[in-house]
Amino acid sequence: MLILLILIVTLAIIFGVADIRRNLITKPVFAMFKRILPPLSDTEREAMEAGDVWWDGDLFQGKPDWQKLHSFPKAELNTDEQAFMDNQVETLLKMLDDYKIVQEQRDLPAEVWDFLKREGFFAMIIPKSYGGREFSAIANSTIVSRIATRSLTAAVTVMVPNSLGPGELLMHYGTQQQKDFWLPALANGTDVPCFALTGPEAGSDAGGIPDTGVVCKGEFEGKEVVGIRLNWDKRYITLAPVATVLGLAFKLYDPDNLIGNKEDLGITCALIPTSHKGVEIGDRHFPMNMAFMNGTTYGKDVFIPLEWIIGGPDYAGRGWRMLVECLSAGRGISLPALATATGHLAARMTGAYGYVRQQFGLSIGKFEGVQESLARIGGFTYSLEAMRVMTAGAIDMNLSPSVVTAIAKYHMTEMSRTLMNDAFDIHAGRAIQIGPKNYLAHGYMGIPISITVEGANILTRNLMIFGQGATRCHPYVLAELEAAANPDAEQGLKQFDNLLLKHVGFAIGNTFGALWQGLTAGAFNTAPVSGETAKYYRQLSRMSRGLALSADFSMLILGGELKRREMLSARLGDVLSQLYIASAVLKFYEDNGRQQCDLPFVHYSLQRALFEIGRAFDGFFANFPNRFVAGVLRILVFPFGIGYKMPDDETAIQICEAMSKPGVVRDRLTHLCYIGEGEDDATGLMESAFVAMYEAQPVMKKIYQAQRDGKLPRKQPLEQTIEQALLAEVISDTESKQLLKMNALRFSAISVDSFKAGELESRALTSADAV
Ligand SMILES: Cc1cc2nc3c(=O)[nH]c(=O)nc-3n(C[C@H](O)[C@H](O)[C@H](O)COP(=O)(O)OP(=O)(O)OC[C@H]3O[C@@H](n4cnc5c(N)ncnc54)[C@H](O)[C@@H]3O)c2cc1C
């Protein structure tokens, strides 16, 4: 007892008396901190500092305030946006024939291009004062999603001008003159933009672009002016083949100090008309057979005036920061919209196909093996919609949450890849044969594109989510890094000393908090609601504590090494991501009036998120290099083992039942999915067959009963049975007509396209076309 008392008093003196603490604790810790955490490069620092910390901060710091989550406004379309959805978007959808666009024309028809320009589809983010539509992020996302369920090519074409590129950059950083000149022309479609960052030598490492601009004197419009001589070679640029204005990223140098006293100014962005002398729009790429425009651009010794820098000469060298600050739009709106569209289309069509397609005398959707995959499609689709709405909602709150949007980009595109594979597995041969009836093939082909763009997925998971999250969302680490980088060492030590005490308190709180919550299984955590979802809030709070604790210890033990240990840090990123996914689902459920019929989807999503959290922690503990610390952390977070399980079979079956019957639950789950009118359209046909079969069930029951009673033979084609049933007065004339129609629709819906001999060969690309 006496020893404990002495220990407490000693610690109190050491920590309580500033001078003693500073000399005995802060100085050595500060020195160690500087040693283990190498200074950030400029590009890393700019990426770290860009954007906002939002709900990710709560989740990372171990104490999520659930009331705060519920108080974020629900993202919804306003009247103008809804009218645009109901009119322009619906008209566009009817104009699109994706099979022709992708397989035959390899471009959008001219009237579609005209319609998109005329109706302001390229101007959704441009303010009304410049002739744009000034739509919210949720409207932008909903419009792109809905179009993507009909045509990925059209969706990507619409999405790009409304994402990171000239429009977005001009609005944030453009000079008044630049805005007045470019925005009206972009809004009315006179100008079509593209943005070129990527080149053969720099993809993921975009900060390492070799394209250069050198400040020099040259001639522009007959006068000698100070400008930039540019050299670039870019590839993969969406819309480049049809662009009239090129947003270009390059590294700017001023060797003769013509605009200041710095030689290496850094990444800079300029806007250049593609008609400008020397600008070359090169060949077109052919990304996964998709028909949206994508290609190359290059230029050699192209001279432009300084005024073409976005933001003017003052923004020379500030391009990297501009890009990372604007990345959220692409990551948080466009890619999530495409991923959600995949879910809505796959869920609606696969639910229907599982009912329409029969094998072994049963709809295949009744087999449990198929149900496992179908439930994943349904569960993921619910989670995707929840994440789409919550993430766009954050952007509509004028936030630019860089970690959250990286989570959305990575996980939503990965979920869409998984569920599209499930949809293919269930459709089997019906999804493989390409033709006008195949509503899944182009979506499947497009998935690797979503995975690759806006930060390829491996990089996004391994480098961005935790790498950025750990620094941005932690309450003290970024400030500690800044203290370490302070050129005034004494001042830096003072800042660090202030932070250290708080950091130690935070770590102690998390250690005891995690253990307490582990021992009590989170039973005493508060939940903002009662009922079936309350338990999830308690578990998520508990896991959030576990994350805060584990993240702190891994940064303490591994320091800068953690950046290289991507497999390890990515697992903590997975925990953060699953906490975000789960929060989005809970909020979505509340915001939509706690619909009882949504509960299977909510249970599925939450149980899966918790299971993934457990799996990520397990991998993290198993691979943490300091085995003692790993053991302690495991005991603190999971004293009785990791008990989270994958969603149970009963939940999966309930989801499948909801997806396999026409009605409000299915309609809400897949509300973005385009269903063509009439049976000539691929989705319209499947939907009609499904509804017809469902509605024919009462009549079919009469036939089954007659078969059981021996009045009608079994095992013969349905058409024949219907005829005999009519003759035997088992069914009426009207009922027989209903069944015959249903059967014709069913057969047409399970049929695939085929082509006459020589037809495909005559359409094949010649090698001359491909060069
Ligand atoms: C269809 C399409 C459209 C595009 N449109 C545009 C556009 O309009 N404008 C534009 O500028 N660019 C565009 N891009 C480029 C796109 O952003 C890049 O393809 C992307 O940044 C990846 O670069 P890369 O393909 O060269 O892959 P690489 O950089 O070569 O990466 C290869 C793999 O390594 C991984 N990797 C790399 N570094 C790390 C790391 N540190 N840790 C873990 N993994 C890592 C990546 O995740 C990836 O899996 C487009 C690309 C495509 C395919």
JSON list of C-alpha atoms in Angstrom, two decimals, residues 102-294:
[
{"chain": "A", "resi": 102, "resn": "VAL", "atom": "CA", "xyz": [-21.24, -0.03, -76.45]},
{"chain": "A", "resi": 103, "resn": "GLN", "atom": "CA", "xyz": [-21.24, -2.81, -79.00]},
{"chain": "A", "resi": 104, "resn": "GLU", "atom": "CA", "xyz": [-22.06, -1.02, -82.22]},
{"chain": "A", "resi": 105, "resn": "GLN", "atom": "CA", "xyz": [-21.61, 2.75, -82.16]},
{"chain": "A", "resi": 106, "resn": "ARG", "atom": "CA", "xyz": [-18.86, 2.89, -79.53]},
{"chain": "A", "resi": 107, "resn": "ASP", "atom": "CA", "xyz": [-20.04, 6.39, -78.72]},
{"chain": "A", "resi": 108, "resn": "LEU", "atom": "CA", "xyz": [-23.18, 8.11, -77.47]},
{"chain": "A", "resi": 109, "resn": "PRO", "atom": "CA", "xyz": [-25.48, 9.08, -80.34]},
{"chain": "A", "resi": 110, "resn": "ALA", "atom": "CA", "xyz": [-25.18, 12.71, -81.48]},
{"chain": "A", "resi": 111, "resn": "GLU", "atom": "CA", "xyz": [-28.68, 13.52, -80.19]},
{"chain": "A", "resi": 112, "resn": "VAL", "atom": "CA", "xyz": [-27.71, 12.24, -76.73]},
{"chain": "A", "resi": 113, "resn": "TRP", "atom": "CA", "xyz": [-24.60, 14.44, -76.66]},
{"chain": "A", "resi": 114, "resn": "ASP", "atom": "CA", "xyz": [-26.77, 17.41, -77.69]},
{"chain": "A", "resi": 115, "resn": "PHE", "atom": "CA", "xyz": [-29.40, 16.61, -75.07]},
{"chain": "A", "resi": 116, "resn": "LEU", "atom": "CA", "xyz": [-26.79, 16.29, -72.30]},
{"chain": "A", "resi": 117, "resn": "LYS", "atom": "CA", "xyz": [-25.26, 19.64, -73.20]},
{"chain": "A", "resi": 118, "resn": "ARG", "atom": "CA", "xyz": [-28.54, 21.44, -73.76]},
{"chain": "A", "resi": 119, "resn": "GLU", "atom": "CA", "xyz": [-30.19, 20.24, -70.56]},
{"chain": "A", "resi": 120, "resn": "GLY", "atom": "CA", "xyz": [-27.26, 21.10, -68.30]},
{"chain": "A", "resi": 121, "resn": "PHE", "atom": "CA", "xyz": [-26.18, 17.55, -67.39]},
{"chain": "A", "resi": 122, "resn": "PHE", "atom": "CA", "xyz": [-22.57, 18.77, -67.56]},
{"chain": "A", "resi": 123, "resn": "ALA", "atom": "CA", "xyz": [-23.38, 21.77, -65.38]},
{"chain": "A", "resi": 124, "resn": "MET", "atom": "CA", "xyz": [-24.82, 20.15, -62.27]},
{"chain": "A", "resi": 125, "resn": "ILE", "atom": "CA", "xyz": [-22.19, 21.68, -59.98]},
{"chain": "A", "resi": 126, "resn": "ILE", "atom": "CA", "xyz": [-21.93, 25.05, -61.73]},
{"chain": "A", "resi": 127, "resn": "PRO", "atom": "CA", "xyz": [-23.75, 27.91, -59.92]},
{"chain": "A", "resi": 128, "resn": "LYS", "atom": "CA", "xyz": [-27.00, 29.21, -61.41]},
{"chain": "A", "resi": 129, "resn": "SER", "atom": "CA", "xyz": [-25.43, 32.66, -61.76]},
{"chain": "A", "resi": 130, "resn": "TYR", "atom": "CA", "xyz": [-23.19, 31.19, -64.47]},
{"chain": "A", "resi": 131, "resn": "GLY", "atom": "CA", "xyz": [-26.02, 29.30, -66.13]},
{"chain": "A", "resi": 132, "resn": "GLY", "atom": "CA", "xyz": [-25.44, 26.04, -64.29]},
{"chain": "A", "resi": 133, "resn": "ARG", "atom": "CA", "xyz": [-27.89, 23.84, -62.40]},
{"chain": "A", "resi": 134, "resn": "GLU", "atom": "CA", "xyz": [-26.25, 24.28, -58.97]},
{"chain": "A", "resi": 135, "resn": "PHE", "atom": "CA", "xyz": [-27.42, 20.89, -57.76]},
{"chain": "A", "resi": 136, "resn": "SER", "atom": "CA", "xyz": [-26.61, 19.41, -54.38]},
{"chain": "A", "resi": 137, "resn": "ALA", "atom": "CA", "xyz": [-24.21, 16.49, -53.96]},
{"chain": "A", "resi": 138, "resn": "ILE", "atom": "CA", "xyz": [-27.12, 14.14, -53.25]},
{"chain": "A", "resi": 139, "resn": "ALA", "atom": "CA", "xyz": [-28.83, 15.20, -56.49]},
{"chain": "A", "resi": 140, "resn": "ASN", "atom": "CA", "xyz": [-25.62, 14.80, -58.47]},
{"chain": "A", "resi": 141, "resn": "SER", "atom": "CA", "xyz": [-25.17, 11.35, -56.95]},
{"chain": "A", "resi": 142, "resn": "THR", "atom": "CA", "xyz": [-28.79, 10.27, -57.49]},
{"chain": "A", "resi": 143, "resn": "ILE", "atom": "CA", "xyz": [-28.79, 11.41, -61.13]},
{"chain": "A", "resi": 144, "resn": "VAL", "atom": "CA", "xyz": [-25.51, 9.64, -61.94]},
{"chain": "A", "resi": 145, "resn": "SER", "atom": "CA", "xyz": [-26.70, 6.48, -60.15]},
{"chain": "A", "resi": 146, "resn": "ARG", "atom": "CA", "xyz": [-29.98, 6.32, -61.99]},
{"chain": "A", "resi": 147, "resn": "ILE", "atom": "CA", "xyz": [-28.29, 6.83, -65.37]},
{"chain": "A", "resi": 148, "resn": "ALA", "atom": "CA", "xyz": [-25.70, 4.17, -64.53]},
{"chain": "A", "resi": 149, "resn": "THR", "atom": "CA", "xyz": [-28.40, 1.54, -64.08]},
{"chain": "A", "resi": 150, "resn": "ARG", "atom": "CA", "xyz": [-29.24, 2.13, -67.74]},
{"chain": "A", "resi": 151, "resn": "SER", "atom": "CA", "xyz": [-25.85, 2.97, -69.29]},
{"chain": "A", "resi": 152, "resn": "LEU", "atom": "CA", "xyz": [-22.48, 3.13, -67.61]},
{"chain": "A", "resi": 153, "resn": "THR", "atom": "CA", "xyz": [-21.09, 4.93, -70.64]},
{"chain": "A", "resi": 154, "resn": "ALA", "atom": "CA", "xyz": [-23.64, 7.73, -70.30]},
{"chain": "A", "resi": 155, "resn": "ALA", "atom": "CA", "xyz": [-23.17, 7.88, -66.52]},
{"chain": "A", "resi": 156, "resn": "VAL", "atom": "CA", "xyz": [-19.38, 8.26, -66.78]},
{"chain": "A", "resi": 157, "resn": "THR", "atom": "CA", "xyz": [-19.80, 10.90, -69.49]},
{"chain": "A", "resi": 158, "resn": "VAL", "atom": "CA", "xyz": [-22.11, 12.90, -67.22]},
{"chain": "A", "resi": 159, "resn": "MET", "atom": "CA", "xyz": [-20.11, 12.26, -64.08]},
{"chain": "A", "resi": 160, "resn": "VAL", "atom": "CA", "xyz": [-16.70, 13.50, -65.20]},
{"chain": "A", "resi": 161, "resn": "PRO", "atom": "CA", "xyz": [-17.47, 17.21, -65.83]},
{"chain": "A", "resi": 162, "resn": "ASN", "atom": "CA", "xyz": [-19.27, 17.24, -62.47]},
{"chain": "A", "resi": 163, "resn": "SER", "atom": "CA", "xyz": [-16.36, 15.70, -60.64]},
{"chain": "A", "resi": 164, "resn": "LEU", "atom": "CA", "xyz": [-12.75, 16.74, -60.05]},
{"chain": "A", "resi": 165, "resn": "GLY", "atom": "CA", "xyz": [-11.79, 18.81, -63.09]},
{"chain": "A", "resi": 166, "resn": "PRO", "atom": "CA", "xyz": [-11.95, 22.28, -64.64]},
{"chain": "A", "resi": 167, "resn": "GLY", "atom": "CA", "xyz": [-15.46, 23.16, -63.38]},
{"chain": "A", "resi": 168, "resn": "GLU", "atom": "CA", "xyz": [-14.78, 22.22, -59.76]},
{"chain": "A", "resi": 169, "resn": "LEU", "atom": "CA", "xyz": [-11.31, 23.79, -59.74]},
{"chain": "A", "resi": 170, "resn": "LEU", "atom": "CA", "xyz": [-12.53, 27.04, -61.33]},
{"chain": "A", "resi": 171, "resn": "MET", "atom": "CA", "xyz": [-15.32, 27.42, -58.80]},
{"chain": "A", "resi": 172, "resn": "HIS", "atom": "CA", "xyz": [-12.96, 27.00, -55.87]},
{"chain": "A", "resi": 173, "resn": "TYR", "atom": "CA", "xyz": [-9.84, 28.73, -57.09]},
{"chain": "A", "resi": 174, "resn": "GLY", "atom": "CA", "xyz": [-10.55, 30.49, -60.42]},
{"chain": "A", "resi": 175, "resn": "THR", "atom": "CA", "xyz": [-10.07, 34.24, -60.78]},
{"chain": "A", "resi": 176, "resn": "GLN", "atom": "CA", "xyz": [-13.25, 36.21, -61.45]},
{"chain": "A", "resi": 177, "resn": "GLN", "atom": "CA", "xyz": [-12.14, 36.68, -65.04]},
{"chain": "A", "resi": 178, "resn": "GLN", "atom": "CA", "xyz": [-11.59, 32.92, -65.48]},
{"chain": "A", "resi": 179, "resn": "LYS", "atom": "CA", "xyz": [-14.97, 32.12, -63.96]},
{"chain": "A", "resi": 180, "resn": "ASP", "atom": "CA", "xyz": [-16.74, 34.65, -66.17]},
{"chain": "A", "resi": 181, "resn": "PHE", "atom": "CA", "xyz": [-15.01, 33.31, -69.25]},
{"chain": "A", "resi": 182, "resn": "TRP", "atom": "CA", "xyz": [-15.22, 29.56, -68.74]},
{"chain": "A", "resi": 183, "resn": "LEU", "atom": "CA", "xyz": [-18.17, 28.72, -66.51]},
{"chain": "A", "resi": 184, "resn": "PRO", "atom": "CA", "xyz": [-21.01, 29.92, -68.80]},
{"chain": "A", "resi": 185, "resn": "ALA", "atom": "CA", "xyz": [-19.47, 28.03, -71.74]},
{"chain": "A", "resi": 186, "resn": "LEU", "atom": "CA", "xyz": [-19.05, 24.87, -69.63]},
{"chain": "A", "resi": 187, "resn": "ALA", "atom": "CA", "xyz": [-22.61, 25.26, -68.33]},
{"chain": "A", "resi": 188, "resn": "ASN", "atom": "CA", "xyz": [-24.25, 25.45, -71.74]},
{"chain": "A", "resi": 189, "resn": "GLY", "atom": "CA", "xyz": [-22.06, 22.73, -73.22]},
{"chain": "A", "resi": 190, "resn": "THR", "atom": "CA", "xyz": [-20.20, 24.94, -75.70]},
{"chain": "A", "resi": 191, "resn": "ASP", "atom": "CA", "xyz": [-17.07, 23.77, -73.96]},
{"chain": "A", "resi": 192, "resn": "VAL", "atom": "CA", "xyz": [-16.40, 20.18, -72.91]},
{"chain": "A", "resi": 193, "resn": "PRO", "atom": "CA", "xyz": [-13.74, 19.75, -70.23]},
{"chain": "A", "resi": 194, "resn": "CYS", "atom": "CA", "xyz": [-11.24, 17.06, -69.34]},
{"chain": "A", "resi": 195, "resn": "PHE", "atom": "CA", "xyz": [-8.60, 16.96, -66.66]},
{"chain": "A", "resi": 196, "resn": "ALA", "atom": "CA", "xyz": [-5.17, 15.45, -67.26]},
{"chain": "A", "resi": 197, "resn": "LEU", "atom": "CA", "xyz": [-3.02, 14.39, -64.34]},
{"chain": "A", "resi": 198, "resn": "THR", "atom": "CA", "xyz": [-2.05, 10.79, -65.10]},
{"chain": "A", "resi": 199, "resn": "GLY", "atom": "CA", "xyz": [0.77, 9.85, -67.47]},
{"chain": "A", "resi": 200, "resn": "PRO", "atom": "CA", "xyz": [2.75, 6.74, -68.38]},
{"chain": "A", "resi": 201, "resn": "GLU", "atom": "CA", "xyz": [5.24, 7.25, -65.54]},
{"chain": "A", "resi": 202, "resn": "ALA", "atom": "CA", "xyz": [2.91, 8.60, -62.87]},
{"chain": "A", "resi": 203, "resn": "GLY", "atom": "CA", "xyz": [-0.40, 6.96, -61.96]},
{"chain": "A", "resi": 204, "resn": "SER", "atom": "CA", "xyz": [-0.89, 6.38, -58.23]},
{"chain": "A", "resi": 205, "resn": "ASP", "atom": "CA", "xyz": [2.15, 8.50, -57.49]},
{"chain": "A", "resi": 206, "resn": "ALA", "atom": "CA", "xyz": [0.51, 11.52, -59.08]},
{"chain": "A", "resi": 207, "resn": "GLY", "atom": "CA", "xyz": [2.77, 13.85, -57.11]},
{"chain": "A", "resi": 208, "resn": "GLY", "atom": "CA", "xyz": [5.65, 12.46, -59.18]},
{"chain": "A", "resi": 209, "resn": "ILE", "atom": "CA", "xyz": [4.44, 13.62, -62.61]},
{"chain": "A", "resi": 210, "resn": "PRO", "atom": "CA", "xyz": [7.33, 14.29, -65.01]},
{"chain": "A", "resi": 211, "resn": "ASP", "atom": "CA", "xyz": [5.38, 16.89, -67.03]},
{"chain": "A", "resi": 212, "resn": "THR", "atom": "CA", "xyz": [6.96, 20.32, -66.78]},
{"chain": "A", "resi": 213, "resn": "GLY", "atom": "CA", "xyz": [6.24, 23.98, -67.18]},
{"chain": "A", "resi": 214, "resn": "VAL", "atom": "CA", "xyz": [9.11, 26.46, -67.29]},
{"chain": "A", "resi": 215, "resn": "VAL", "atom": "CA", "xyz": [8.45, 30.15, -66.67]},
{"chain": "A", "resi": 216, "resn": "CYS", "atom": "CA", "xyz": [9.92, 32.13, -69.57]},
{"chain": "A", "resi": 217, "resn": "LYS", "atom": "CA", "xyz": [9.19, 34.95, -71.98]},
{"chain": "A", "resi": 218, "resn": "GLY", "atom": "CA", "xyz": [7.33, 34.17, -75.17]},
{"chain": "A", "resi": 219, "resn": "GLU", "atom": "CA", "xyz": [4.89, 35.52, -77.66]},
{"chain": "A", "resi": 220, "resn": "PHE", "atom": "CA", "xyz": [1.18, 35.50, -77.03]},
{"chain": "A", "resi": 221, "resn": "GLU", "atom": "CA", "xyz": [-1.34, 37.32, -79.24]},
{"chain": "A", "resi": 222, "resn": "GLY", "atom": "CA", "xyz": [1.45, 39.24, -80.96]},
{"chain": "A", "resi": 223, "resn": "LYS", "atom": "CA", "xyz": [3.06, 40.53, -77.74]},
{"chain": "A", "resi": 224, "resn": "GLU", "atom": "CA", "xyz": [5.99, 39.35, -75.66]},
{"chain": "A", "resi": 225, "resn": "VAL", "atom": "CA", "xyz": [4.73, 38.23, -72.26]},
{"chain": "A", "resi": 226, "resn": "VAL", "atom": "CA", "xyz": [5.92, 36.19, -69.30]},
{"chain": "A", "resi": 227, "resn": "GLY", "atom": "CA", "xyz": [4.37, 32.75, -69.60]},
{"chain": "A", "resi": 228, "resn": "ILE", "atom": "CA", "xyz": [5.04, 29.03, -69.29]},
{"chain": "A", "resi": 229, "resn": "ARG", "atom": "CA", "xyz": [6.62, 26.62, -71.76]},
{"chain": "A", "resi": 230, "resn": "LEU", "atom": "CA", "xyz": [4.90, 23.28, -71.27]},
{"chain": "A", "resi": 231, "resn": "ASN", "atom": "CA", "xyz": [5.82, 19.69, -72.08]},
{"chain": "A", "resi": 232, "resn": "TRP", "atom": "CA", "xyz": [3.44, 16.88, -71.21]},
{"chain": "A", "resi": 233, "resn": "ASP", "atom": "CA", "xyz": [2.48, 13.35, -72.06]},
{"chain": "A", "resi": 234, "resn": "LYS", "atom": "CA", "xyz": [-0.76, 12.13, -70.47]},
{"chain": "A", "resi": 235, "resn": "ARG", "atom": "CA", "xyz": [-2.85, 9.00, -70.83]},
{"chain": "A", "resi": 236, "resn": "TYR", "atom": "CA", "xyz": [-6.18, 7.54, -69.66]},
{"chain": "A", "resi": 237, "resn": "ILE", "atom": "CA", "xyz": [-7.86, 10.96, -69.77]},
{"chain": "A", "resi": 238, "resn": "THR", "atom": "CA", "xyz": [-11.64, 10.77, -69.75]},
{"chain": "A", "resi": 239, "resn": "LEU", "atom": "CA", "xyz": [-13.37, 13.00, -72.32]},
{"chain": "A", "resi": 240, "resn": "ALA", "atom": "CA", "xyz": [-9.98, 14.01, -73.82]},
{"chain": "A", "resi": 241, "resn": "PRO", "atom": "CA", "xyz": [-10.96, 12.90, -77.35]},
{"chain": "A", "resi": 242, "resn": "VAL", "atom": "CA", "xyz": [-13.91, 15.34, -77.38]},
{"chain": "A", "resi": 243, "resn": "ALA", "atom": "CA", "xyz": [-12.61, 18.02, -74.98]},
{"chain": "A", "resi": 244, "resn": "THR", "atom": "CA", "xyz": [-12.42, 21.65, -75.99]},
{"chain": "A", "resi": 245, "resn": "VAL", "atom": "CA", "xyz": [-10.70, 22.70, -72.77]},
{"chain": "A", "resi": 246, "resn": "LEU", "atom": "CA", "xyz": [-7.89, 20.82, -71.13]},
{"chain": "A", "resi": 247, "resn": "GLY", "atom": "CA", "xyz": [-7.18, 21.07, -67.42]},
{"chain": "A", "resi": 248, "resn": "LEU", "atom": "CA", "xyz": [-3.51, 20.20, -67.13]},
{"chain": "A", "resi": 249, "resn": "ALA", "atom": "CA", "xyz": [-1.38, 19.37, -64.09]},
{"chain": "A", "resi": 250, "resn": "PHE", "atom": "CA", "xyz": [2.40, 19.85, -64.38]},
{"chain": "A", "resi": 251, "resn": "LYS", "atom": "CA", "xyz": [5.40, 20.76, -62.28]},
{"chain": "A", "resi": 252, "resn": "LEU", "atom": "CA", "xyz": [6.35, 24.41, -62.57]},
{"chain": "A", "resi": 253, "resn": "TYR", "atom": "CA", "xyz": [9.93, 25.71, -62.52]},
{"chain": "A", "resi": 254, "resn": "ASP", "atom": "CA", "xyz": [11.14, 29.32, -62.59]},
{"chain": "A", "resi": 255, "resn": "PRO", "atom": "CA", "xyz": [14.89, 29.01, -63.23]},
{"chain": "A", "resi": 256, "resn": "ASP", "atom": "CA", "xyz": [15.29, 32.73, -64.06]},
{"chain": "A", "resi": 257, "resn": "ASN", "atom": "CA", "xyz": [13.22, 33.90, -61.10]},
{"chain": "A", "resi": 258, "resn": "LEU", "atom": "CA", "xyz": [10.81, 35.73, -63.37]},
{"chain": "A", "resi": 259, "resn": "ILE", "atom": "CA", "xyz": [7.85, 35.46, -61.00]},
{"chain": "A", "resi": 260, "resn": "GLY", "atom": "CA", "xyz": [9.55, 35.20, -57.61]},
{"chain": "A", "resi": 261, "resn": "ASN", "atom": "CA", "xyz": [12.64, 33.89, -55.96]},
{"chain": "A", "resi": 262, "resn": "LYS", "atom": "CA", "xyz": [11.78, 30.20, -55.87]},
{"chain": "A", "resi": 263, "resn": "GLU", "atom": "CA", "xyz": [13.03, 27.94, -58.64]},
{"chain": "A", "resi": 264, "resn": "ASP", "atom": "CA", "xyz": [11.00, 24.78, -58.02]},
{"chain": "A", "resi": 265, "resn": "LEU", "atom": "CA", "xyz": [7.43, 25.96, -57.56]},
{"chain": "A", "resi": 266, "resn": "GLY", "atom": "CA", "xyz": [5.66, 22.58, -57.53]},
{"chain": "A", "resi": 267, "resn": "ILE", "atom": "CA", "xyz": [2.53, 21.15, -59.09]},
{"chain": "A", "resi": 268, "resn": "THR", "atom": "CA", "xyz": [0.42, 23.70, -60.91]},
{"chain": "A", "resi": 269, "resn": "CYS", "atom": "CA", "xyz": [-2.89, 23.43, -62.80]},
{"chain": "A", "resi": 270, "resn": "ALA", "atom": "CA", "xyz": [-3.75, 25.40, -65.92]},
{"chain": "A", "resi": 271, "resn": "LEU", "atom": "CA", "xyz": [-6.72, 25.59, -68.28]},
{"chain": "A", "resi": 272, "resn": "ILE", "atom": "CA", "xyz": [-5.82, 25.42, -71.95]},
{"chain": "A", "resi": 273, "resn": "PRO", "atom": "CA", "xyz": [-8.16, 25.49, -74.96]},
{"chain": "A", "resi": 274, "resn": "THR", "atom": "CA", "xyz": [-7.48, 22.33, -76.95]},
{"chain": "A", "resi": 275, "resn": "SER", "atom": "CA", "xyz": [-7.39, 24.51, -80.08]},
{"chain": "A", "resi": 276, "resn": "HIS", "atom": "CA", "xyz": [-4.30, 26.30, -78.70]},
{"chain": "A", "resi": 277, "resn": "LYS", "atom": "CA", "xyz": [-1.19, 25.91, -80.85]},
{"chain": "A", "resi": 278, "resn": "GLY", "atom": "CA", "xyz": [0.77, 22.79, -79.94]},
{"chain": "A", "resi": 279, "resn": "VAL", "atom": "CA", "xyz": [-1.93, 21.04, -77.86]},
{"chain": "A", "resi": 280, "resn": "GLU", "atom": "CA", "xyz": [-2.29, 17.51, -79.17]},
{"chain": "A", "resi": 281, "resn": "ILE", "atom": "CA", "xyz": [-5.32, 15.40, -78.37]},
{"chain": "A", "resi": 282, "resn": "GLY", "atom": "CA", "xyz": [-3.95, 12.00, -79.13]},
{"chain": "A", "resi": 283, "resn": "ASP", "atom": "CA", "xyz": [-5.47, 8.61, -79.77]},
{"chain": "A", "resi": 284, "resn": "ARG", "atom": "CA", "xyz": [-8.50, 7.20, -78.07]},
{"chain": "A", "resi": 285, "resn": "HIS", "atom": "CA", "xyz": [-8.24, 4.34, -75.54]},
{"chain": "A", "resi": 286, "resn": "PHE", "atom": "CA", "xyz": [-10.80, 1.55, -75.36]},
{"chain": "A", "resi": 287, "resn": "PRO", "atom": "CA", "xyz": [-11.30, 0.98, -71.60]},
{"chain": "A", "resi": 288, "resn": "MET", "atom": "CA", "xyz": [-12.84, -2.45, -71.06]},
{"chain": "A", "resi": 289, "resn": "ASN", "atom": "CA", "xyz": [-14.86, -2.09, -74.25]},
{"chain": "A", "resi": 290, "resn": "MET", "atom": "CA", "xyz": [-16.77, 0.84, -72.73]},
{"chain": "A", "resi": 291, "resn": "ALA", "atom": "CA", "xyz": [-17.83, 3.59, -75.10]},
{"chain": "A", "resi": 292, "resn": "PHE", "atom": "CA", "xyz": [-17.17, 6.70, -73.02]},
{"chain": "A", "resi": 293, "resn": "MET", "atom": "CA", "xyz": [-14.42, 8.92, -74.40]},
{"chain": "A", "resi": 294, "resn": "ASN", "atom": "CA", "xyz": [-10.99, 8.29, -72.95]}
]
